[in-house]
XYZ file of C-alpha atoms in Angstrom:
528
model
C -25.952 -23.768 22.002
C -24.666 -21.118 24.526
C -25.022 -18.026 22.419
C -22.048 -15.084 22.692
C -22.061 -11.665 21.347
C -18.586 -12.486 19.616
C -16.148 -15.682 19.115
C -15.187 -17.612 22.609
C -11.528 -17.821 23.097
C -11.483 -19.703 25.898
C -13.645 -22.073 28.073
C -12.915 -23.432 31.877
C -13.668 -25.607 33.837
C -14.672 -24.451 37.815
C -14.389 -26.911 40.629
C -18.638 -26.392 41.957
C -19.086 -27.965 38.381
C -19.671 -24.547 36.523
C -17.565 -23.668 33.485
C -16.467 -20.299 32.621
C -15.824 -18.836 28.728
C -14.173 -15.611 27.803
C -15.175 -13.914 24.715
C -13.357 -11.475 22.377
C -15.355 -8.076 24.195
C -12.865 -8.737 27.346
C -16.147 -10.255 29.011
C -16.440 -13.071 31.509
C -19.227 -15.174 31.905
C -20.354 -18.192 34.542
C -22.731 -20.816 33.238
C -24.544 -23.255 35.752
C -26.707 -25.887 36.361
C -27.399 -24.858 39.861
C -30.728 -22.790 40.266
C -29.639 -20.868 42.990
C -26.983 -19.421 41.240
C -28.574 -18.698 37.781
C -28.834 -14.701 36.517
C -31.621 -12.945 36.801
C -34.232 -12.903 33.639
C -33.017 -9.970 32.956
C -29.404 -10.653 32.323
C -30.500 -13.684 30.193
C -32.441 -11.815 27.950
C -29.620 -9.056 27.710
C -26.884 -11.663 26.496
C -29.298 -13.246 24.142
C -30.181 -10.014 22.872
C -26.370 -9.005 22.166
C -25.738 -12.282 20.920
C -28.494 -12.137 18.184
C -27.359 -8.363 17.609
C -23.761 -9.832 17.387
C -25.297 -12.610 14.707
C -27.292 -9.996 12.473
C -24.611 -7.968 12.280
C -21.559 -10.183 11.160
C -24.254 -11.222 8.436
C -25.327 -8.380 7.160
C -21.695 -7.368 6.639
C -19.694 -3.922 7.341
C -22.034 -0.276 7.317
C -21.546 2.488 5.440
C -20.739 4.158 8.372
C -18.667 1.829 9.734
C -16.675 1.625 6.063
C -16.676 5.502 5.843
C -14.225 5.116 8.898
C -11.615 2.735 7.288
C -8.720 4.050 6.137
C -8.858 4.748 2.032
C -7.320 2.130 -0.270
C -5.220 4.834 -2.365
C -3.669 5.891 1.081
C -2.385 2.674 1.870
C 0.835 2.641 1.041
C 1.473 4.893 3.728
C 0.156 2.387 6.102
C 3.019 -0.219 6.771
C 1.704 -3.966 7.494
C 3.011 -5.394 11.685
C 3.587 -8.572 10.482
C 3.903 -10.826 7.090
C 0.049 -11.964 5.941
C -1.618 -9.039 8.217
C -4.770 -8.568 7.500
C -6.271 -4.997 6.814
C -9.087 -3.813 5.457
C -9.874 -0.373 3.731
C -12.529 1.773 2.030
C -12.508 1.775 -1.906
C -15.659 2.659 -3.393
C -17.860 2.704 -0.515
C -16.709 -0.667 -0.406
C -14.757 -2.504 2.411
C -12.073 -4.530 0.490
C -9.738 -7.064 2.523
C -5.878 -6.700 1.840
C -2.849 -8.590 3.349
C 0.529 -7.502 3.787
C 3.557 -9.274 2.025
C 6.938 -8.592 4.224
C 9.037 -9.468 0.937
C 7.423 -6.875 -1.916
C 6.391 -4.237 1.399
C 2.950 -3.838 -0.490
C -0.317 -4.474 0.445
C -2.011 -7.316 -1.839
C -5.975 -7.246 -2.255
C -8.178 -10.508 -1.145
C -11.440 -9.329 -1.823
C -14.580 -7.608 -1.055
C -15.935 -7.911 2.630
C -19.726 -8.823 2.104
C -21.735 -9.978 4.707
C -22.536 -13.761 5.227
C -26.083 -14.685 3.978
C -24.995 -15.352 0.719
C -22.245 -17.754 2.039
C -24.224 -20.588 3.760
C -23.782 -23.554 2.495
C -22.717 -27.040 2.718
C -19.601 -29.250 2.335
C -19.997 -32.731 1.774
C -23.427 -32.966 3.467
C -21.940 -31.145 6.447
C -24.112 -27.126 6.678
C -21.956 -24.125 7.290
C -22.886 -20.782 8.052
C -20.492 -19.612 5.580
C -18.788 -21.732 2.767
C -15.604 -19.813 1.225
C -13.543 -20.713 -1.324
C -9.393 -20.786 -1.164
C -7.033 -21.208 -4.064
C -3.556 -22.876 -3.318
C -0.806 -23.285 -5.032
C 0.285 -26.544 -6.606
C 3.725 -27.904 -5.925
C 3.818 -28.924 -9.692
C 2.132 -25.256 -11.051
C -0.933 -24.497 -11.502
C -4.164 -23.851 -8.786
C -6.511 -26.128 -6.994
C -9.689 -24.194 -5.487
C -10.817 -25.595 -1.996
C -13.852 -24.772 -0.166
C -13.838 -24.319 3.741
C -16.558 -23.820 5.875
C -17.202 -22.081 9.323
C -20.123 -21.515 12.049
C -20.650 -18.028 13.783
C -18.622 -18.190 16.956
C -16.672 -20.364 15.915
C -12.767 -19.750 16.593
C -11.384 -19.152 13.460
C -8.049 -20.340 14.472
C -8.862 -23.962 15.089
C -11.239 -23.704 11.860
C -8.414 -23.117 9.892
C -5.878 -25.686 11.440
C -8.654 -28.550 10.632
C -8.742 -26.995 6.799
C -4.928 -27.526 7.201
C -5.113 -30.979 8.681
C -7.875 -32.065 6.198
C -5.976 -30.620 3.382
C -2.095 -31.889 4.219
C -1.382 -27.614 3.858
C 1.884 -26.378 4.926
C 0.968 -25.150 8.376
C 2.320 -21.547 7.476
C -0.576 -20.662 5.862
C -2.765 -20.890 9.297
C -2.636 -17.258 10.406
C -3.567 -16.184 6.649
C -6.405 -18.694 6.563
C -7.714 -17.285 10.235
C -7.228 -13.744 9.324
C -8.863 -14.593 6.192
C -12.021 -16.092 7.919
C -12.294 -13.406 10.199
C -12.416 -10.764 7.254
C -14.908 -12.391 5.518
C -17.109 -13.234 8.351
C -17.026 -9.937 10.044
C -15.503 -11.836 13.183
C -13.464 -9.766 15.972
C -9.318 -9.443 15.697
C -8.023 -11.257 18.724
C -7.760 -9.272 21.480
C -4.319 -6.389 21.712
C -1.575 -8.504 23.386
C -3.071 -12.028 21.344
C -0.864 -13.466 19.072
C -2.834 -14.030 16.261
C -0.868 -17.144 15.034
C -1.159 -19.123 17.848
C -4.331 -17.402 19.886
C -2.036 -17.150 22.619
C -1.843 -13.737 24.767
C 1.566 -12.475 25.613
C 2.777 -9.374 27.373
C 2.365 -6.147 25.701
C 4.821 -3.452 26.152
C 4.146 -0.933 28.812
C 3.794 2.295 27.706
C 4.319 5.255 30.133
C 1.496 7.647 31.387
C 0.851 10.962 30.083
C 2.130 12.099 33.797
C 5.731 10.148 33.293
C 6.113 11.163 29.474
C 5.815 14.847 30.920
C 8.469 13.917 33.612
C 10.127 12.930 30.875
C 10.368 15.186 28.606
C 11.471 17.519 31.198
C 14.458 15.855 32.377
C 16.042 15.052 29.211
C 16.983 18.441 27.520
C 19.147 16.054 25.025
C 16.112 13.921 23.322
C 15.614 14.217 19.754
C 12.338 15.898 18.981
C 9.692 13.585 17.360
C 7.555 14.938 14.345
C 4.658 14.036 13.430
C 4.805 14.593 9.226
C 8.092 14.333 8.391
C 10.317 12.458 7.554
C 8.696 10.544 5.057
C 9.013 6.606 6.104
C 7.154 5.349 3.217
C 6.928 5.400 -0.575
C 3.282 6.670 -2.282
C 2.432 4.934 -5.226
C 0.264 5.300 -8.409
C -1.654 2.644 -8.669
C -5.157 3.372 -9.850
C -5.695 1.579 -13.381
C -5.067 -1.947 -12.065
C -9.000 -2.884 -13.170
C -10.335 -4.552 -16.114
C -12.381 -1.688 -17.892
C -9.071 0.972 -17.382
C -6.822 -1.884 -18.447
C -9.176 -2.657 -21.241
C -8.747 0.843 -22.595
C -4.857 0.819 -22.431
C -5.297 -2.551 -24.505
C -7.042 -0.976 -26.568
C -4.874 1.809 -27.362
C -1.837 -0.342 -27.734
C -3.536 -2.298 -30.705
C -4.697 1.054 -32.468
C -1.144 2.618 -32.032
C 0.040 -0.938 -33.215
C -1.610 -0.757 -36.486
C -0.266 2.851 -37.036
C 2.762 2.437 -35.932
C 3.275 0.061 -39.023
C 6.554 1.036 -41.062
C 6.298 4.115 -39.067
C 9.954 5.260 -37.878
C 10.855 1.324 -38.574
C 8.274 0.223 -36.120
C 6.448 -2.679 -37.073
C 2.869 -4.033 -36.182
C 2.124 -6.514 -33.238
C 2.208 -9.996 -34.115
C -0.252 -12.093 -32.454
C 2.231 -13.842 -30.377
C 3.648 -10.410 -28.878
C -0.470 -8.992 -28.857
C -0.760 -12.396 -27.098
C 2.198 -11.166 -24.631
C 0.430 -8.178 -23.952
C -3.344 -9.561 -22.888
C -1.493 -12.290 -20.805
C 0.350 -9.502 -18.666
C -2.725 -7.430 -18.964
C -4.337 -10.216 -17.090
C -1.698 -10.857 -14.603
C -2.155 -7.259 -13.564
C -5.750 -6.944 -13.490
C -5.873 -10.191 -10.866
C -4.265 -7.914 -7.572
C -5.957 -10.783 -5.615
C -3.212 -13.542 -7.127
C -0.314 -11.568 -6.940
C 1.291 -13.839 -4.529
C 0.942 -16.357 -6.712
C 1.465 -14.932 -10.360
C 4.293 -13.862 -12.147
C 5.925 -11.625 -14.602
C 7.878 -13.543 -17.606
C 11.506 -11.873 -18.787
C 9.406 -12.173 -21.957
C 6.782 -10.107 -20.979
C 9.592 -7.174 -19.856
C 11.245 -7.716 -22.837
C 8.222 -6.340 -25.206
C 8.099 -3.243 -22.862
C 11.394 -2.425 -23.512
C 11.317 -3.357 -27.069
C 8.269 -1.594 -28.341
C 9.544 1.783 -26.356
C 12.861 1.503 -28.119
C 11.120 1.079 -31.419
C 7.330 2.790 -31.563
C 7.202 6.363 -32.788
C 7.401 8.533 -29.246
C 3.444 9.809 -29.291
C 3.118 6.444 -29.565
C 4.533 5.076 -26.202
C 2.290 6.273 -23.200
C -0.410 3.524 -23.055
C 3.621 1.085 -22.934
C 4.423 3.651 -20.119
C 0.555 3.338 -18.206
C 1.373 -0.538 -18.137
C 4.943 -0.450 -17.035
C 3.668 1.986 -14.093
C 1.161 -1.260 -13.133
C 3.871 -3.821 -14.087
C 6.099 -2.431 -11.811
C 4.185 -2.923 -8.846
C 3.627 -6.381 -8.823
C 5.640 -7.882 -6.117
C 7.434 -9.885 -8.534
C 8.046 -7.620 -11.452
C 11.126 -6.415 -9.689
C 11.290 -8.593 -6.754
C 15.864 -9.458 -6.173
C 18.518 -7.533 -7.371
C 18.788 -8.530 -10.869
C 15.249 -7.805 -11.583
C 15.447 -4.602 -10.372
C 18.417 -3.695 -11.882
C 16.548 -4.619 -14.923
C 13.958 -2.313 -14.782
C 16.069 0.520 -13.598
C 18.874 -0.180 -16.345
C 16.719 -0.701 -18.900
C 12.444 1.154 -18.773
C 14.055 3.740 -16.474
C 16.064 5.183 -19.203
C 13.854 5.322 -22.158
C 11.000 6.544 -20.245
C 13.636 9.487 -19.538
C 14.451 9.704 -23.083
C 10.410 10.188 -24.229
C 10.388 13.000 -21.420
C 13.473 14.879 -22.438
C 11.840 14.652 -26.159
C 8.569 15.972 -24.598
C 10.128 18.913 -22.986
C 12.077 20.009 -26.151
C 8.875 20.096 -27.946
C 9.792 17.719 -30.479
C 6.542 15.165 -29.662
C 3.450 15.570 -31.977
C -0.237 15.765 -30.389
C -2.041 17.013 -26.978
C -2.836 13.725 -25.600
C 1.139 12.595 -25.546
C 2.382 15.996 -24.290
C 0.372 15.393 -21.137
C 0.523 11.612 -21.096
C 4.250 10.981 -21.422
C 5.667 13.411 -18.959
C 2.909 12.206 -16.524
C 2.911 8.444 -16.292
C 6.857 8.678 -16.857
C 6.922 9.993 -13.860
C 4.037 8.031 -12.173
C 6.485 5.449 -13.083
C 9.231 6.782 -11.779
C 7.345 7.233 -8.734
C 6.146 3.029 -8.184
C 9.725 2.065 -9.284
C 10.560 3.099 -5.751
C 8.118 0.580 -4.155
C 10.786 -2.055 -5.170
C 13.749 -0.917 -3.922
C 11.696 -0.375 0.204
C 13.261 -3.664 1.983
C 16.700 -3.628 -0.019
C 20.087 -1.960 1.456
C 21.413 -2.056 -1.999
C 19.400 -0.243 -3.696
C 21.258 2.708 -3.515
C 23.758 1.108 -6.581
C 21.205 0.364 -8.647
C 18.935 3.587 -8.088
C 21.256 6.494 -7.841
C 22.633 6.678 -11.388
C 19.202 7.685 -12.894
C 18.585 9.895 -9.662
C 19.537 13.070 -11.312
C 17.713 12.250 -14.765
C 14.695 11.840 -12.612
C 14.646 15.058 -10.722
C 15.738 17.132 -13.880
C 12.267 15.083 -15.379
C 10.338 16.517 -12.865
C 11.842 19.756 -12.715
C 11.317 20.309 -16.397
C 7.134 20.215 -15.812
C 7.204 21.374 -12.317
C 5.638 24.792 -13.354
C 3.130 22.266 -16.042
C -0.258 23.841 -16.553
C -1.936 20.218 -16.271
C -2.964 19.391 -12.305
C -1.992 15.862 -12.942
C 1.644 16.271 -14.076
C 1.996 19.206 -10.985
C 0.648 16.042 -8.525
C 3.127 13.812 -10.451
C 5.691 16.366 -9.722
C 5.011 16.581 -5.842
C 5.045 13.141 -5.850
C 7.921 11.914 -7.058
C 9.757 14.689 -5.232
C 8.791 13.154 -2.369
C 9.655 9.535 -3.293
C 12.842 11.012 -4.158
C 12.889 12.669 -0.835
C 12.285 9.672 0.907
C 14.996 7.281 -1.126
C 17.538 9.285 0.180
C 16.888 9.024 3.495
C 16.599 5.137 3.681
C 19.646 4.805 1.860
C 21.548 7.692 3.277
C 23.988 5.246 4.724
C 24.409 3.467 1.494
C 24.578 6.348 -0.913
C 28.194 8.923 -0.877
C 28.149 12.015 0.382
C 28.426 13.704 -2.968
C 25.765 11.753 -4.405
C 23.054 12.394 -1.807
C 24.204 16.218 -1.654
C 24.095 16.621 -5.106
C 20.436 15.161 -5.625
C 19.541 17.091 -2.700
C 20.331 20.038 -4.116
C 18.065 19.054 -7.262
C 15.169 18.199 -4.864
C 15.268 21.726 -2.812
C 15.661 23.579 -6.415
C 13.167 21.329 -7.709
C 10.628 22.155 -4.952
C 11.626 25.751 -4.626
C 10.032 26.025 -8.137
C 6.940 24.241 -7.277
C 6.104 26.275 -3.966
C 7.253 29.132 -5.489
C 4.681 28.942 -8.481
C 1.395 29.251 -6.803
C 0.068 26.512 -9.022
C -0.069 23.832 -6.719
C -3.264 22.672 -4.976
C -3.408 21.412 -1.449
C -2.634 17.924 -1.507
C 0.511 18.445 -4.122
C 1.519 21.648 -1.734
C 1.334 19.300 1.132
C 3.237 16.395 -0.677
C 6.296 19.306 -1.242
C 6.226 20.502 2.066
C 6.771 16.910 3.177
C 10.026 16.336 1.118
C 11.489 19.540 1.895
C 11.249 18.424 5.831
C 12.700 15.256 4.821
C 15.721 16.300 3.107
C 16.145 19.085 5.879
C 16.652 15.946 8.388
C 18.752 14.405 6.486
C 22.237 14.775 8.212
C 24.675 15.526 5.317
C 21.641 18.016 3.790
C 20.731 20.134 7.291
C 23.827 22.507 7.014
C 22.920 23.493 3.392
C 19.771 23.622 3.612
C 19.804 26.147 6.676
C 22.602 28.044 5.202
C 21.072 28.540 2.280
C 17.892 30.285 4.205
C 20.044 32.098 6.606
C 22.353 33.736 3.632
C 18.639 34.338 0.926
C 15.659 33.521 3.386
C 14.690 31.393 0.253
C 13.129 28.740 2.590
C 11.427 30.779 4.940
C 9.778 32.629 2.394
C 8.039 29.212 1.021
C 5.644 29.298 3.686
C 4.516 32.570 3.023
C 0.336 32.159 2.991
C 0.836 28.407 3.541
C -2.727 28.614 5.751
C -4.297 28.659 2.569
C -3.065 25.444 1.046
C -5.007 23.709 4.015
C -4.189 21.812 7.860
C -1.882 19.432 6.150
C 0.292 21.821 5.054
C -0.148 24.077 7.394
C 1.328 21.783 10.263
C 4.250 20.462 7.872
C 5.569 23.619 7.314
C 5.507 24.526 11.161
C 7.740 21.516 12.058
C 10.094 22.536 8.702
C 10.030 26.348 10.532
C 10.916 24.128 13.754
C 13.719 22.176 12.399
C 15.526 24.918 10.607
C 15.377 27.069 14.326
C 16.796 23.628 16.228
């Protein structure tokens, strides 16, 4: 065995008889059979060396230091996936977890945990394998079969997984999830920039001009639209911490006490064991990130939501809202028009409701005061997830646009940190909704929420409640409206005729770097 310090992606043949490879680190290297033409010692015992290195270190798995450097799992939904079934992987708990993109729900989905590859040998009908991993698929008829693959260090995982497929009769779409796959759990290199990673082909990749000829550029087109760096915002942020078994435990928990009070309570009656049974089975569905390409959410299951907020005393509610925040997220809870239009036509509403009753102090006990206003609006926030790769979302969204803001306005000067972040948040969503649908939304309509959202964030900024990362989060949807077409004349003349803008960035150094530079390319924009 020719040892490499990475996978070989390619071997040939030379004419004197020598064969060349070229591995994933962009190095070639000439093996022979002729003496005179053999490396030195010292070269020998160099590639060895890096190819035991290479060994040790896709077995002993990922480094703190090296996971420190991965971008954070709560920041991913900022981070938009090349290609359907990319793999990426990101820091959660000093962990490295593996997560794949899905092109049709624009979210990223978890696989699991990358570990290093001791614990993985094993075998496969008598056959020994470095590492032995196990892969659910899908059954035409329902239900999952679990198959076990099995791959050597250095090998490619490309051709790996096309013999799993092969072996297996698997639709041959799934071989640049199974490859991707491999190499996440293996610690293997990406293909080199230009590969296509479906294929292992290399192709062209675009040219890119030099800092000299950018400069050139830049200089010679007085007409080019400037390019900044934080606004607008391109994608939604999302609440979605919660999605584990103890946390989901808890709201589980809740629901059955608040069942068992709720008893003849305001008409509302006690979960039976078929709709408790509803409950743990959707609990479950959520809980399993890792399936949900594969799992579903039953009409049933939505219908309970909506039922037990329409009839459950409102302190009641939150733990209903906490699992409709989770529930919407999954790629199928609102994946097509109709199901979206369910969950905006029908949760959307009576989560508003339970605010508005919140805000007129009508709503008995602490815990709900907090809990309502803020996980309606986390809500609020994740419903926006569904509507990323739909043009006609606009129709189904804008009607409950203005409830929304007037929500958030109502607690946008809240004492609680979590309902200000909640706030910023969902401004921003809001923020961002209008500009991907600015062609599909009227005039009127996108002015008029507009209007909300500057008002609405002229209260926050305005407050000095707001900590960095919720400053930083306004500041961000204030740029974004400003550059959106039908909103730039109001928004300037508003700041020439009161200076009501400008004055928002009074002392903005002290809210931090983010903040800081978003604020500069707002001052920027309203001076263009």
């Amino acid at each position: 065995i020719l040892g490499h310090p990475g996978c070989v992606w390619t071997v040939l043949s030379l004419p004197n008889g020598d064969f060349a490879t070229g591995c994933h680190d962009g190095t070639v290297r000439i093996f022979t059979s002729c003496p005179s033409r053999k490396a030195s010692s010292e070269d020998i015992a160099a590639l060895e060396a890096a190819a035991t290195a290479s060994k040790a270190k896709s077995s002993s798995g990922p480094s703190s230091e090296e996971i420190a450097k991965l971008p954070r799992w709560d920041m991913r939904a900022v981070q938009t996936g090349r290609s359907d079934g990319q793999v990426q992987v990101f820091q959660r708990d000093g962990k490295a977890i593996a997560a794949q993109w899905s092109a049709t729900s624009s979210t990223w989905i978890e696989v699991g945990e990358v570990t290093g590859s001791n614990e993985n040998a094993g075998a496969i009908d008598g056959v020994s394998f470095d590492h032995v991993f196990p892969i659910e698929i899908d059954l035409r008829g329902g239900g999952v079969t679990t198959l076990k693959i099995g791959y050597n260090n250095g090998d490619n995982p490309f051709v790996t997984a096309q013999k799993f497929i092969d072996d297996h009769e698997l639709d041959q779409n799934y071989l640049a999830q199974i490859a991707d796959y491999i190499r996440q759990r293996t610690g293997a290199s990406a293909p080199t920039l230009g590969m296509d990673a479906s294929s292992g082909n290399t192709s062209a990749a675009p040219s890119m001009p030099s800092s000299s000829s950018t400069g050139n550029s830049a200089s010679t087109s007085s007409a080019a639209e400037p390019v900044y760096k934080h606004i607008p915002m391109k994608h939604y942020l999302v609440f979605d911490a919660g999605a584990e078994k103890t946390p989901m435990q808890k709201v589980m928990s809740k629901l059955v006490d608040f069942s068992k009070n709720a008893d003849g309570k305001s008409g509302a009656a006690e979960l039976s064991p078929d709709n408790l049974s509803t409950l743990e089975s959707l609990a479950s569905t959520i809980v399993a990130t890792n399936r949900y390409h594969s799992t579903t959410i039953s009409d049933q299951q939505l219908d309970l939501i909506v039922h037990l907020l329409k009839t459950w005393p409102t302190e009641y509610v939150f733990p209903l809202l906490d699992l409709a925040r989770l529930v919407v997220l999954h790629p199928n809870a609102s994946a097509g028009a109709n199901r979206r239009k369910y969950v905006w036509e029908k949760i959307v509403p009576l989560a508003l409701a339970k605010c508005s009753l919140v805000s007129n102090g009508t709503v008995e006990g602490k815990t709900s005061n907090i809990a309502i206003p803020m996980l309606s609006m986390r809500f609020f926030v994740n419903c926006f997830k569904s509507t990323s790769s739909d043009e006609s979302a606009g129709t189904v969204v804008a009607p409950f646009l203005d409830g929304i803001v007037d929500c958030a306005k109502a607690f946008s000067e809240s004492p609680n940190k979590n309902i200000r972040l909640s706030v910023a948040t969902l401004a921003l969503n809001v923020s961002c909704f209008l500009m991907k649908q600015e062609a599909s939304l009227t005039k009127v309509a996108i002015t008029g929420v507009g209007e909300k959202i500057i008002s609405l964030i002229q209260s926050m900024l305005s407050s000095g409640l707001y900590d960095n990362e919720a400053t930083s989060r306004a500041f961000v949807a204030l740029g974004t409206v400003l550059l959106i077409s039908s909103m730039r004349e109001k928004v300037m003349a508003l700041d020439s005729n009161t200076n009501s803008i400008t004055l928002l960035f009074k002392d903005v150094e002290k809210y931090g770097e983010k903040a800081t530079a978003v604020a500069k390319e707002i001052q920027l924009v309203l001076k263009s």
